[in-house]
Amino acid sequence: AQSVTQPDIHITVSEGASLELRCNYSYGATPYLFWYVQSPGQGLQLLLKYFSGDTLVQGIKGFEAEFKRSQSSFNLRKPSVHWSDAAEYFCAVGPQYGNKLVFGAGTILRVKS
Amino acid sequence: DAGVIQSPRHEVTEMGQEVTLRCKPISGHDYLFWYRQTMMRGLELLIYFNNNVPIDDSGMPEDRFSAKMPNASFSTLKIQPSEPRDSAVYFCASRGTGTNTEAFFGQGTRLTVV
């Protein structure tokens, strides 16, 4: 069965520090991978996606993620966090075409000044 | 484009009442998804449509839930009768055709059943 694990429920980082959010997936076929961000009371906004090709993908707001097939991971990174990055982040996996996405439980990011 | 539009943003209803959630997808998108978000179960796909036709409703929890898409610009999710455990945030999302497209989400409807 397909599943996504985000091991960290909460993460707190200082403003300006680097960030890495972990995501591990279980999927029987070639995965399509996504990171979404959700601010309080808002819908989900796509940060980046991986379909194929270069395993390091760049997204919006200075985020990037690296697909590592051998580790079944798709970790999200940002070199310098801003206070406005405080939100909840969701990793998701799905089949080709991105239908029937399975989401992780989410990681809440807190940024301290 | 205004994005995916959901209404209402908040709904409070009494147990046993009928609830209808509405969604307008992005123009030109031919896939529409309904998700539910709860603390206990996270984000779950309830049902999705392609060209107004329901393709997979295996995530619909019970017969009390039903969804329709009468045309390309409108979909409803109905709960009848509603129960307190239906309290959640319901998201609608849409995406276009193609292998490299992603789903765009609405802002959600927060449903509270008392």
Coordinates of C-alpha atoms in Angstrom, one line a residue:
Chain A
A1 CA 0.0 0.0 0.0
Q2 CA 1.2 3.5 -0.7
S3 CA 2.1 5.7 2.3
V4 CA 4.0 8.8 3.2
T5 CA 5.8 9.3 6.5
Q6 CA 6.8 12.7 7.8
P7 CA 8.7 11.8 11.0
D8 CA 8.7 15.2 12.5
I9 CA 5.4 16.6 13.7
H10 CA 6.9 19.9 14.8
I11 CA 10.1 21.6 13.9
T12 CA 11.4 24.9 15.3
V13 CA 14.2 26.8 13.6
S14 CA 15.7 30.2 14.0
E15 CA 15.1 32.8 11.4
G16 CA 18.0 32.6 8.9
A17 CA 18.9 29.1 9.8
S18 CA 18.7 26.2 7.3
L19 CA 15.8 23.8 7.2
E20 CA 15.3 20.2 6.2
L21 CA 11.9 18.5 6.4
R22 CA 11.9 14.8 6.0
C23 CA 9.6 12.7 3.8
N24 CA 9.7 9.0 3.2
Y25 CA 7.3 7.2 1.0
S26 CA 6.2 3.7 0.1
Y27 CA 5.0 3.3 -3.4
G28 CA 4.9 0.3 -5.7
A29 CA 5.5 2.1 -9.0
T30 CA 7.3 5.2 -10.2
P31 CA 6.2 7.9 -7.8
Y32 CA 5.1 11.4 -8.5
L33 CA 6.1 13.5 -5.5
F34 CA 4.9 16.8 -4.2
W35 CA 5.4 19.2 -1.4
Y36 CA 2.6 21.5 -0.4
V37 CA 2.4 24.2 2.2
Q38 CA -0.6 25.2 4.2
S39 CA -0.9 28.5 6.2
P40 CA -3.5 28.7 9.0
G41 CA -7.0 28.9 7.6
Q42 CA -5.8 28.5 4.0
G43 CA -5.7 25.9 1.4
L44 CA -2.7 24.0 0.2
Q45 CA -0.2 25.7 -2.1
L46 CA 2.2 23.6 -4.2
L47 CA 5.9 24.3 -3.4
L48 CA 7.4 21.9 -5.9
K49 CA 7.0 18.6 -7.6
Y50 CA 9.0 15.7 -9.0
F51 CA 7.9 13.8 -11.9
S52 CA 11.1 12.7 -13.6
G53 CA 14.5 13.9 -14.7
D54 CA 16.9 15.8 -12.4
T55 CA 16.5 14.5 -8.9
L56 CA 17.0 17.9 -7.3
V57 CA 14.0 20.1 -8.0
Q58 CA 13.6 23.8 -7.3
G59 CA 10.4 25.3 -6.1
I60 CA 8.9 28.5 -5.1
K61 CA 9.9 30.7 -2.2
G62 CA 13.5 29.4 -2.3
F63 CA 12.6 25.8 -1.5
E64 CA 14.2 22.7 -3.1
A65 CA 13.8 19.0 -2.7
E66 CA 15.9 16.0 -3.6
F67 CA 14.5 12.7 -4.7
K68 CA 16.5 9.7 -3.5
R69 CA 15.1 6.5 -4.9
S70 CA 17.4 4.3 -3.0
Q71 CA 16.2 5.8 0.3
S72 CA 12.6 6.3 -0.8
S73 CA 13.0 9.9 0.4
F74 CA 12.0 13.3 -0.9
N75 CA 13.3 15.8 1.7
L76 CA 12.5 19.5 1.5
R77 CA 15.2 22.0 2.1
K78 CA 15.7 25.7 2.4
P79 CA 19.1 27.4 3.1
S80 CA 17.7 30.3 5.1
V81 CA 14.3 30.4 6.7
H82 CA 12.2 33.5 6.9
W83 CA 9.5 34.1 9.6
S84 CA 6.9 34.0 6.8
D85 CA 7.8 30.3 6.2
A86 CA 6.0 29.3 9.4
A87 CA 3.3 27.0 8.3
E88 CA 2.4 23.3 7.9
Y89 CA 4.2 21.3 5.2
F90 CA 2.8 18.3 3.5
C91 CA 4.6 15.7 1.4
A92 CA 2.4 13.7 -1.0
V93 CA 2.9 10.8 -3.4
G94 CA 0.7 9.7 -6.3
P95 CA 0.6 7.8 -9.5
Q96 CA 1.2 9.3 -12.9
Y97 CA -1.0 12.3 -13.6
G98 CA -1.1 13.1 -9.9
N99 CA -4.5 11.7 -9.1
K100 CA -5.3 9.9 -5.8
L101 CA -2.6 11.7 -3.9
V102 CA -1.6 10.2 -0.5
F103 CA -0.5 12.8 1.9
G104 CA 1.8 12.6 4.9
A105 CA 0.6 13.8 8.3
G106 CA 2.3 17.1 7.9
T107 CA 5.1 18.9 9.7
I108 CA 4.4 22.2 11.5
L109 CA 7.3 24.6 11.1
R110 CA 7.8 27.3 13.7
V111 CA 10.3 30.1 13.1
K112 CA 11.8 31.9 16.1
S113 CA 13.4 35.3 15.8
Chain B
D1 CA -8.0 33.1 -12.7
A2 CA -9.5 33.3 -9.2
G3 CA -8.4 29.8 -8.4
V4 CA -10.6 27.1 -7.0
I5 CA -13.5 28.7 -5.1
Q6 CA -15.3 26.9 -2.3
S7 CA -18.3 28.0 -0.4
P8 CA -19.2 28.5 2.3
R9 CA -15.9 29.0 4.1
H10 CA -17.4 28.0 7.4
E11 CA -20.5 26.0 8.2
V12 CA -22.0 25.1 11.5
T13 CA -24.9 22.8 11.5
E14 CA -26.8 20.6 13.9
M15 CA -26.6 16.9 13.9
G16 CA -29.1 15.3 11.5
Q17 CA -29.2 18.3 9.1
E18 CA -28.2 18.2 5.5
V19 CA -25.1 20.0 4.5
T20 CA -24.0 21.0 1.0
L21 CA -20.5 22.1 0.2
R22 CA -19.8 23.8 -3.1
C23 CA -16.8 24.1 -5.4
K24 CA -16.0 25.9 -8.6
P25 CA -12.9 24.5 -10.2
I26 CA -10.4 26.5 -12.2
S27 CA -11.7 27.1 -15.7
G28 CA -10.4 24.5 -18.2
H29 CA -9.5 22.0 -15.6
D30 CA -11.1 18.6 -16.1
Y31 CA -10.2 16.8 -12.9
L32 CA -11.9 17.7 -9.7
F33 CA -11.1 16.3 -6.3
W34 CA -12.7 16.4 -2.8
Y35 CA -10.5 15.9 0.2
R36 CA -11.2 15.9 3.9
Q37 CA -8.8 17.0 6.5
T38 CA -9.0 16.0 10.2
M39 CA -6.6 15.9 13.0
M40 CA -7.0 12.1 13.4
R41 CA -6.8 11.1 9.8
G42 CA -5.0 13.9 8.0
L43 CA -5.8 14.6 4.4
E44 CA -7.9 12.0 2.7
L45 CA -9.2 11.8 -0.9
L46 CA -12.9 11.3 -0.9
I47 CA -13.8 11.2 -4.5
Y48 CA -12.5 12.6 -7.9
F49 CA -14.1 13.4 -11.2
N50 CA -12.8 13.5 -14.7
N51 CA -14.9 15.4 -17.2
N52 CA -17.7 15.6 -14.8
V53 CA -17.8 11.8 -14.3
P54 CA -17.0 10.3 -10.9
I55 CA -13.9 8.1 -11.4
D56 CA -13.1 6.9 -7.9
D57 CA -15.3 7.3 -4.9
S58 CA -13.6 4.6 -2.8
G59 CA -12.7 7.3 -0.2
M60 CA -16.3 8.3 0.5
P61 CA -16.8 7.2 4.1
E62 CA -20.5 6.3 4.1
D63 CA -23.7 6.4 2.1
R64 CA -24.5 9.6 3.9
F65 CA -21.9 11.3 1.7
S66 CA -22.6 12.0 -2.0
A67 CA -20.9 14.2 -4.6
K68 CA -22.1 15.5 -7.9
M69 CA -20.6 17.4 -10.8
P70 CA -23.5 18.6 -13.0
N71 CA -21.2 20.6 -15.2
A72 CA -17.5 21.5 -15.7
S73 CA -17.7 24.6 -13.5
F74 CA -19.5 23.3 -10.4
S75 CA -19.5 20.4 -7.9
T76 CA -21.2 19.7 -4.7
L77 CA -20.5 17.4 -1.7
K78 CA -23.5 16.6 0.3
I79 CA -23.8 15.0 3.7
Q80 CA -27.2 13.8 4.8
P81 CA -27.7 13.4 7.6
S82 CA -24.7 15.0 9.2
E83 CA -23.0 13.7 12.3
P84 CA -20.5 15.3 14.7
R85 CA -17.7 13.1 13.4
D86 CA -18.1 14.7 10.0
S87 CA -16.6 17.9 11.5
A88 CA -13.5 18.6 9.4
V89 CA -12.1 20.9 6.8
Y90 CA -13.2 19.8 3.3
F91 CA -11.0 20.8 0.4
C92 CA -11.8 20.9 -3.3
A93 CA -9.0 20.8 -5.8
S94 CA -8.8 20.8 -9.6
R95 CA -6.1 20.1 -12.2
G96 CA -5.8 20.1 -15.9
T97 CA -5.0 17.3 -18.3
G98 CA -1.5 16.2 -18.9
T99 CA 1.2 14.2 -17.2
N100 CA 3.0 17.1 -15.6
T101 CA 0.2 19.0 -14.0
E102 CA -0.6 19.4 -10.4
A103 CA -3.7 19.9 -8.3
F104 CA -4.7 23.4 -7.1
F105 CA -6.6 23.6 -3.9
G106 CA -9.3 25.8 -2.7
Q107 CA -9.3 27.4 0.7
G108 CA -11.5 24.8 2.2
T109 CA -14.8 24.7 4.0
R110 CA -14.6 24.2 7.8
L111 CA -17.6 22.1 8.8
T112 CA -18.7 21.9 12.4
V113 CA -21.6 19.6 13.3
V114 CA -22.9 20.1 16.8

